Short mmCIF file of C-alpha atoms in Angstrom, two decimals:
data_model
loop_
_atom_site.label_atom_id
_atom_site.label_comp_id
_atom_site.label_asym_id
_atom_site.label_seq_id
_atom_site.Cartn_x
_atom_site.Cartn_y
_atom_site.Cartn_z
CA MET A 27 -60.36 28.82 86.80
CA ALA A 28 -58.64 29.36 84.17
CA PRO A 29 -59.67 31.61 81.06
CA GLY A 30 -61.26 29.84 78.15
CA PRO A 31 -59.74 30.05 74.48
CA GLY A 32 -61.91 32.94 73.56
CA ALA A 33 -60.58 35.25 76.34
CA ALA A 34 -58.20 38.02 75.19
CA GLU A 35 -54.32 37.49 75.91
CA PRO A 36 -52.85 39.33 77.87
CA GLY A 37 -51.15 42.59 76.37
CA PRO A 38 -47.31 41.82 76.16
CA ARG A 39 -47.73 37.39 75.13
CA LEU A 40 -49.72 39.16 71.91
CA ALA A 41 -47.29 41.98 71.07
CA ILE A 42 -44.79 38.58 70.83
CA ARG A 43 -46.53 36.37 68.94
CA LEU A 44 -47.26 39.89 66.37
CA ILE A 45 -43.21 40.54 66.24
CA ILE A 46 -42.97 36.68 65.52
CA ALA A 47 -45.50 37.03 62.67
CA VAL A 48 -44.29 40.29 61.31
CA VAL A 49 -40.52 38.73 61.27
CA ALA A 50 -41.82 35.56 59.65
CA ALA A 51 -43.47 36.85 56.92
CA GLY A 52 -40.67 38.78 56.16
CA ALA A 53 -38.05 36.25 55.80
CA LEU A 54 -40.47 34.93 53.47
CA ALA A 55 -41.02 37.82 51.22
CA PRO A 56 -37.04 36.71 49.43
CA ALA A 57 -37.68 33.11 49.83
CA VAL A 58 -40.76 34.01 47.27
CA ARG A 59 -39.31 36.70 45.26
CA ALA A 60 -36.19 33.72 44.16
CA ALA A 61 -38.80 31.02 44.41
CA GLY A 62 -40.10 32.92 41.44
CA HIS A 63 -37.33 33.88 39.44
CA ALA A 64 -36.59 29.87 39.93
CA ALA A 65 -39.61 28.95 37.62
CA ASP A 66 -39.68 31.62 35.16
CA SER A 67 -35.88 30.35 34.71
CA GLY A 68 -36.63 27.40 34.96
CA PHE A 69 -40.04 28.07 32.57
CA PHE A 70 -37.49 29.53 29.48
CA VAL A 71 -34.46 26.32 29.65
CA ALA A 72 -37.87 23.99 29.10
CA ILE A 73 -39.86 25.90 27.14
CA ARG A 74 -37.53 28.54 25.03
CA ASP A 75 -39.87 31.31 24.80
CA ASN A 76 -39.52 34.27 23.13
CA ARG A 77 -39.23 36.40 25.58
CA VAL A 78 -35.34 38.21 25.92
CA ARG A 79 -33.85 39.01 29.31
CA PRO A 80 -30.96 39.20 30.13
CA GLU A 81 -30.78 36.88 32.53
CA HIS A 82 -31.90 34.27 29.63
CA ARG A 83 -28.88 35.14 27.56
CA ILE A 84 -26.67 34.84 30.96
CA ILE A 85 -28.21 31.28 31.18
CA ALA A 86 -28.03 30.25 26.83
CA ALA A 87 -24.24 31.87 26.72
CA MET A 88 -23.86 29.02 30.14
CA GLU A 89 -25.61 26.30 27.57
CA PHE A 90 -23.94 27.21 25.16
CA LEU A 91 -20.31 26.87 26.88
CA GLY A 92 -20.89 23.90 28.58
CA THR A 93 -21.04 22.05 25.30
CA GLU A 94 -17.84 23.92 23.66
CA MET A 95 -15.89 22.81 27.03
CA ASP A 96 -17.70 19.48 26.44
CA ARG A 97 -16.65 19.21 22.41
CA LEU A 98 -13.19 21.23 23.39
CA VAL A 99 -11.80 20.05 26.05
CA PRO A 100 -11.23 16.31 27.48
CA LYS A 101 -12.65 15.35 30.79
CA GLY A 102 -10.33 15.83 33.33
CA SER A 103 -8.40 17.80 31.92
CA ARG A 104 -6.71 20.62 34.30
CA VAL A 105 -7.44 23.84 33.02
CA TYR A 106 -7.12 28.13 34.16
CA LEU A 107 -9.57 30.42 33.26
CA HIS A 108 -8.19 33.52 31.90
CA GLU A 109 -11.67 35.48 32.26
CA PRO A 110 -10.73 39.37 33.72
CA ASN A 111 -14.44 39.86 34.73
CA GLU A 112 -14.48 38.12 38.20
CA THR A 113 -18.19 37.21 37.19
CA TRP A 114 -17.72 35.53 33.71
CA ARG A 115 -14.84 34.20 35.78
CA PHE A 116 -17.22 32.69 38.70
CA ARG A 117 -20.09 31.58 35.49
CA LEU A 118 -16.65 29.41 33.39
CA GLN A 119 -15.62 27.52 36.77
CA GLU A 120 -19.35 27.08 37.51
CA VAL A 121 -19.81 25.40 33.96
CA ALA A 122 -16.10 23.72 34.12
CA VAL A 123 -16.40 22.03 37.55
CA MET A 124 -20.24 21.18 36.14
CA HIS A 125 -18.32 19.12 32.90
CA ALA A 126 -15.21 17.36 34.60
CA LEU A 127 -12.59 19.92 34.62
CA VAL A 128 -10.39 20.42 37.21
CA VAL A 129 -9.67 24.35 37.59
CA THR A 130 -6.04 25.36 38.94
CA PRO A 131 -5.36 28.99 40.84
CA ASP A 132 -2.61 29.59 38.10
CA GLU A 133 -1.60 28.95 35.16
CA ALA A 134 1.26 26.65 35.98
CA GLY A 135 -1.14 24.08 37.50
CA ALA A 136 -2.92 24.20 34.12
CA ASP A 137 -2.97 22.28 30.85
CA LEU A 138 -5.15 24.41 28.79
CA VAL A 139 -6.18 27.71 29.10
CA LEU A 140 -9.86 29.14 28.74
CA ARG A 141 -10.89 32.22 27.71
CA LEU A 142 -14.21 34.28 26.30
CA ARG A 143 -14.42 36.25 23.37
CA PRO A 144 -17.12 37.71 21.79
CA ASP A 145 -18.24 36.18 18.71
CA PRO A 146 -21.51 37.67 16.70
CA GLY A 147 -21.88 34.47 14.99
CA SER A 148 -22.40 31.98 18.02
CA PRO A 149 -25.49 32.04 19.49
CA ALA A 150 -24.56 33.34 22.51
CA GLY A 151 -22.82 36.01 21.28
CA VAL A 152 -19.63 34.16 23.31
CA ALA A 153 -16.59 31.98 21.71
CA LEU A 154 -14.75 29.84 24.17
CA GLU A 155 -10.72 29.96 22.95
CA VAL A 156 -8.82 27.29 24.13
CA THR A 157 -5.10 26.91 24.10
CA ALA A 158 -2.71 25.21 25.72
CA ALA A 159 -0.96 26.68 28.98
CA ALA A 160 2.14 28.34 29.05
CA ARG A 161 4.55 26.21 31.33
#
């Protein structure tokens, strides 16, 4: 006769199920943290609360740079990003592509060169400098 639903499971099966449950919970923790961060950033973008945190400054700077790209650079232009900081170069590439610009790996293939420069007078603390590419 088969054991009923309330019967205790054999040791190895129970251990395997517990291990799977612990691994699943461990995998879920980073996703919950990332979802919380995304919700916080989305709240900042939607509401513009007065909390000042580094990631909020970056979001504001990227939005400002996107607006400047729309204003200063014609859509479809081939651009070279002259930015020594790898993190900001990646961010600029992301914003440039979102604003219909073609990013080239070298200045020779570009029409324009984009550079970031500090600008305490701008809302984001940075400005976008656009110059013709040297050919």
